[in-house]
XYZ file of C-alpha atoms in Angstrom:
246
model
C -4.986 -23.064 63.890
C -2.736 -22.451 66.942
C -4.772 -22.918 70.131
C -1.975 -21.921 72.516
C -2.775 -18.822 74.620
C -1.248 -15.714 73.124
C -0.940 -12.021 73.997
C -1.222 -10.870 70.374
C -2.100 -12.027 66.879
C 0.172 -9.400 65.337
C 3.662 -10.045 64.075
C 6.098 -9.907 67.037
C 9.117 -7.691 66.301
C 10.723 -8.038 69.774
C 9.879 -9.908 72.940
C 11.664 -10.463 76.217
C 10.679 -10.861 79.924
C 9.691 -7.195 80.127
C 8.632 -5.915 76.705
C 6.465 -6.972 73.768
C 6.843 -5.000 70.520
C 4.488 -5.835 67.624
C 3.946 -4.790 64.001
C 0.414 -3.440 64.055
C -1.367 -3.807 60.680
C -3.471 -1.135 59.071
C -7.121 -1.398 60.159
C -6.300 -2.850 63.609
C -7.000 -0.738 66.668
C -4.287 -0.143 69.306
C -6.992 -0.830 71.916
C -10.742 -1.530 71.712
C -13.100 1.437 71.283
C -15.715 1.314 74.057
C -18.031 3.552 72.010
C -18.314 1.066 69.166
C -21.039 -1.557 69.442
C -19.484 -3.899 66.913
C -16.206 -5.475 68.210
C -13.139 -4.616 66.092
C -9.742 -6.323 66.106
C -7.192 -4.863 68.495
C -3.393 -5.239 68.647
C -3.492 -7.408 71.817
C -5.842 -10.136 72.972
C -8.271 -10.221 75.903
C -10.347 -7.739 77.928
C -9.004 -4.175 77.968
C -9.119 -1.912 80.998
C -9.014 1.694 79.838
C -7.999 3.117 83.220
C -4.808 1.037 83.562
C -4.450 0.678 79.738
C -4.004 -3.057 80.290
C -5.089 -6.148 78.366
C -5.904 -9.291 80.265
C -4.827 -11.652 77.519
C -5.074 -15.474 77.686
C -1.284 -15.603 78.078
C -1.161 -12.927 80.842
C -1.463 -9.188 81.290
C 0.072 -6.737 78.874
C 0.165 -2.961 79.297
C -0.220 -0.702 76.274
C 2.492 2.052 76.336
C 1.408 4.240 73.467
C -1.023 4.058 70.558
C -1.187 4.263 66.810
C -4.213 5.400 64.799
C -6.253 2.602 63.298
C -5.094 3.719 59.824
C -1.421 3.724 60.748
C 0.685 0.598 60.602
C 3.991 -0.314 62.297
C 5.784 -0.527 65.592
C 3.667 -0.659 68.751
C 5.123 -1.101 72.252
C 3.678 -2.898 75.250
C 5.032 -3.978 78.690
C 4.543 -7.283 80.508
C 4.491 -5.855 84.069
C 3.280 -2.702 85.803
C 6.747 -1.488 86.822
C 8.083 -1.747 83.288
C 4.966 -0.032 81.974
C 5.463 2.873 84.359
C 9.124 3.296 83.304
C 8.219 3.224 79.588
C 5.418 5.737 80.015
C 7.713 8.009 81.949
C 10.274 7.810 79.085
C 7.499 8.802 76.598
C 6.404 11.718 78.744
C 10.015 12.850 79.057
C 10.293 12.714 75.221
C 13.403 10.437 75.406
C 11.882 7.827 73.111
C 12.695 8.216 69.443
C 9.680 7.578 67.192
C 10.374 7.564 63.458
C 7.685 7.369 60.778
C 7.684 7.054 56.999
C 5.055 9.082 55.159
C 4.210 9.716 51.526
C 3.025 13.285 50.985
C 1.312 14.839 47.976
C 3.352 17.848 46.971
C 6.935 19.022 46.874
C 9.215 21.936 47.715
C 10.577 20.371 50.937
C 14.071 21.169 52.061
C 16.382 18.149 52.572
C 15.609 18.367 56.303
C 13.927 20.634 58.801
C 11.434 20.911 61.630
C 7.709 21.518 61.973
C 6.605 23.552 64.980
C 2.875 24.245 65.604
C 0.267 24.785 68.217
C -2.283 21.990 67.847
C -5.850 21.887 69.294
C -7.779 18.622 69.480
C -11.558 18.515 69.762
C -13.882 15.577 70.405
C -17.251 15.971 68.697
C -19.920 13.368 67.940
C -17.577 10.401 68.554
C -15.009 11.957 66.143
C -11.596 13.421 66.886
C -10.262 16.370 64.919
C -7.010 18.269 65.355
C -6.316 21.718 63.944
C -3.461 24.209 63.879
C -3.944 27.404 65.864
C -1.710 30.220 64.789
C -0.343 32.520 67.435
C 0.083 30.492 70.634
C 3.409 29.000 71.564
C 4.098 25.695 69.734
C 3.153 22.536 71.607
C 3.908 20.091 68.714
C 7.304 19.379 67.118
C 8.347 17.000 64.406
C 11.610 16.792 62.473
C 11.614 15.589 58.868
C 14.107 14.341 56.298
C 13.298 14.121 52.595
C 14.133 10.640 51.345
C 13.033 10.981 47.723
C 10.823 13.157 45.516
C 8.944 12.122 42.371
C 8.594 15.112 40.101
C 6.353 13.139 37.727
C 3.870 12.348 40.479
C 4.637 15.297 42.742
C 5.011 12.989 45.701
C 7.484 13.316 48.534
C 8.644 10.301 50.647
C 9.777 11.612 53.997
C 11.070 10.255 57.304
C 9.582 12.000 60.302
C 10.817 11.942 63.859
C 8.048 12.831 66.305
C 9.318 14.813 69.264
C 5.885 15.283 70.767
C 2.901 12.930 70.406
C -0.262 14.834 69.656
C -3.390 13.249 68.140
C -3.097 13.029 64.310
C 0.052 15.223 64.628
C 1.898 14.214 61.497
C -1.236 14.214 59.376
C -2.279 17.709 60.545
C 1.149 19.275 60.365
C 1.731 17.961 56.855
C -1.722 18.967 55.616
C -1.329 22.521 57.040
C 1.729 22.904 54.815
C -0.158 21.737 51.700
C 1.543 18.406 51.898
C -1.355 16.056 52.786
C -0.536 12.470 53.360
C -1.515 10.107 50.548
C -4.686 8.296 51.431
C -5.619 10.612 54.302
C -9.437 10.759 54.131
C -9.749 13.186 57.042
C -7.154 15.909 56.474
C -6.253 15.154 52.879
C -7.945 15.724 49.508
C -10.771 13.398 48.430
C -10.175 14.145 44.707
C -6.458 13.684 44.972
C -6.829 10.408 46.900
C -9.202 9.129 44.219
C -6.748 9.958 41.454
C -3.809 8.391 43.360
C -5.877 5.284 44.039
C -6.392 4.862 40.324
C -2.884 5.842 39.189
C -0.633 4.164 41.780
C -2.949 1.949 43.753
C -2.858 4.012 46.983
C -5.822 2.609 48.776
C -5.068 3.634 52.348
C -3.188 6.118 54.515
C 0.531 6.033 53.725
C 1.905 6.402 57.268
C 4.140 3.768 58.817
C 5.573 3.745 62.355
C 8.961 2.659 61.117
C 11.311 2.595 64.129
C 11.156 2.909 67.902
C 14.308 3.570 69.916
C 14.411 3.647 73.755
C 16.501 2.656 76.675
C 15.440 -0.744 77.825
C 13.826 -0.232 81.281
C 15.549 -3.352 82.695
C 19.000 -3.446 81.087
C 19.533 0.244 80.320
C 20.771 -0.692 76.854
C 19.482 1.064 73.772
C 16.796 -0.926 72.022
C 15.931 -0.293 68.427
C 12.991 -2.008 66.766
C 11.977 -1.531 63.152
C 8.896 -2.581 61.180
C 9.413 -3.150 57.456
C 7.064 -1.460 55.015
C 4.127 -3.737 54.266
C 3.676 -5.058 50.710
C 0.795 -2.678 49.884
C 2.851 0.384 50.647
C 5.880 -0.963 48.820
C 3.655 -1.439 45.750
C 2.534 2.240 45.978
C 6.173 3.417 46.030
C 7.064 1.232 43.067
C 4.095 2.475 41.077
C 5.135 6.033 41.851
C 8.713 5.314 40.707
C 10.149 5.702 44.177
C 12.637 3.420 45.869
C 11.420 1.139 48.660
C 12.998 1.952 52.091
């Protein structure tokens, strides 16, 4: 076992003096949950300060820039110094960072491409977070989608989604509200459908992958694009459904 001090145990997709980009696996938290008594694995090592969103890892400090749900896998960005972290967070707030996801939805009827605009409300109750669509108010959540492939036999749609905003559970809620629940979604999806898909195509978890992150490098100003390949379990689901792997 490697005993050298590290900032992360995740696969590193990109690293330089300023940034650290990892491939977060399914089941791993972006940061520790202070409300959970039992420690759970997080994307980065060391003690986490929630106020500064900073890990004090054995290899030095690392600042978390954004987060992925525990059930979502893929590209996760961190910074190695406070100035870089501030610049990255500013880019996220300005919505100049391109965040692309791959999702497998149950259902069809999607146009080749389009946009989802909704007003989302998030509530925190009994240590649980739930987001719902509220009809009427001005939209505060936007996502653009592109249909990659549709399986008529399974009635499954593989789509690419670009998040323009970053609301809690945004993709999952927007898809479910259009009767296109994500495969394996045990919160906003269908229990019966998930059970059937688990048996028929081996879909044992949420099919949502943070596929690509594109941003201007805060130091060089050059465009940086980092991709995370689909993990083997999600590739197996696509193959069982008769869909091409991305």
